[in-house]
Amino acid sequence: MAGLATGPAQVAIGKNPERSRDHNRRVVLDIVRRHGALGRMQIARLTQLTAQAVANICEDLVSEGLLMEMGRLKAGRGQPPIQFAVNPAGAATVGIEIATDQMVTTVLDLTGQVQYKRIRPLSDSTPNKTVPKFLEELERARSSYSSRLLGIGVVMPGPFDIDGMSSVGPTTLPGWGGIDAASLLQDACGTPVTVENDATAAAVAERLFGAGHAISNFCMIYFGGGLGLGMIHDGAPYRGAFGNAGEIGHVVVVPEGRLCPCGHQGCLERYASLHALHEKFAHAARQIPAYEDVEHLYRQGDPLVLDWIDEAARYLGPMVAMLENILDPETVILGGALSDVVIDAIIGRMDRLPTSVAGRRMRALPRVMRGQTGQYTAALGAAALPLFDIITPKLETSLPASRLA
Ligand SMILES: [Zn+2]
């Protein structure tokens, strides 16, 4: 697993004078993590902050343990400059994915290296049963880091708090409707908790650690229990006004199609989701396949699995074209709780994508790609959320200088 990837050429610049100290700290941390190690003068040049401001910020960040001094790099005449780098042991973040059937826990150090991963099956994901298990998993993960905990990111399937839509159906978490999950979990563990929907967290994970590390604008179609969409816009997650952007699972793709618990008929996730696959097995009175069994069955040419892949691809193809026409992303990444082989099979079946604005001949990337962060993608994204908040300058100030005029 790679650490925090160096991003695209887009460079965040600082603000002078020091009216936004917090922003300037993020800019310095971001520049240093992208470059690995930098001296003060290089930081000042890249961030367009004054040498004095950079010196003050570096001093603060070193005293807080977030940056470390790397010694002096010999270059040219005179006293070589001290190099600064992000201190991996400076802090840790925990990410927990609460899914309908499992809880996945990851721990990252400050450079984004994975220190710990664990999956625990969940037979009952209602709040009363989940909170004690959440605390147990936190306690277990604690042994993997000695540094201070920056924060906890939790991901859950959305949508959040939509009248008549939230917490309905087997792909959402039962009993969480109307509950402020962040406050509940934060009060239970005594550490700040950020809650995000699983697809957005997965997109953040791909952005920091996976296929999206050099891509500033992409869509991520995420297979959880249901189907979600995460969007990275100019390098940052796009959440919408209420945190529910990207709810593609309940877009109707088959008029008069299969009934959906949301009240509609023919929603996309009634065809393209793990739940749809499980339903096929239930109808055939066969045992529901576990994560690793789906790939095995696919390799054996199991007709139910092949049928499901065909159906998922048939309805995902037009959705990809629609996303391209609306959002004009560089690429669409497919990922989530499916093995690489199965995701590749779905992408393979989407070979004849409808025409869209993405049909450029000189494409740098394929229209659809597989994600690289695998089964842990949402939990990694969860752990990255507190990191992302601390090391990444906010969207409005991360525009290239030419666009700030
Ligand atoms: Zn629906």
Short mmCIF file of N, CA, C and O and ligand atoms in Angstrom, two decimals, residues 249-250 260-264 267 269-270, ligand 1:
data_model
loop_
_atom_site.label_atom_id
_atom_site.label_comp_id
_atom_site.label_asym_id
_atom_site.label_seq_id
_atom_site.Cartn_x
_atom_site.Cartn_y
_atom_site.Cartn_z
N GLY A 249 -27.89 4.87 -6.45
CA GLY A 249 -28.58 3.58 -6.28
C GLY A 249 -30.07 3.68 -6.50
O GLY A 249 -30.71 2.72 -6.94
N HIS A 250 -30.62 4.85 -6.20
CA HIS A 250 -32.08 5.01 -6.34
C HIS A 250 -32.48 5.86 -7.54
O HIS A 250 -33.56 6.45 -7.57
N CYS A 260 -38.59 -1.34 -5.33
CA CYS A 260 -37.48 -0.98 -4.44
C CYS A 260 -38.06 -0.53 -3.11
O CYS A 260 -39.10 0.13 -3.08
N PRO A 261 -37.39 -0.83 -1.99
CA PRO A 261 -37.91 -0.39 -0.69
C PRO A 261 -38.06 1.13 -0.58
O PRO A 261 -38.77 1.63 0.29
N CYS A 262 -37.42 1.89 -1.46
CA CYS A 262 -37.53 3.35 -1.39
C CYS A 262 -38.89 3.81 -1.92
O CYS A 262 -39.23 4.99 -1.79
N GLY A 263 -39.65 2.90 -2.53
CA GLY A 263 -40.96 3.28 -3.03
C GLY A 263 -41.03 3.35 -4.55
O GLY A 263 -42.12 3.36 -5.12
N HIS A 264 -39.88 3.42 -5.20
CA HIS A 264 -39.87 3.45 -6.66
C HIS A 264 -39.81 2.04 -7.22
O HIS A 264 -39.67 1.07 -6.50
N CYS A 267 -35.08 0.89 -9.58
CA CYS A 267 -33.88 1.63 -9.16
C CYS A 267 -32.63 0.85 -9.56
O CYS A 267 -32.61 -0.38 -9.56
N GLU A 269 -29.89 0.15 -8.06
CA GLU A 269 -29.30 -0.84 -7.15
C GLU A 269 -30.14 -2.11 -7.01
O GLU A 269 -29.71 -3.07 -6.40
N ARG A 270 -31.33 -2.11 -7.61
CA ARG A 270 -32.10 -3.36 -7.64
C ARG A 270 -31.49 -4.33 -8.66
O ARG A 270 -31.87 -5.49 -8.74
ZN ZN B 1 -34.95 2.77 -4.79
#
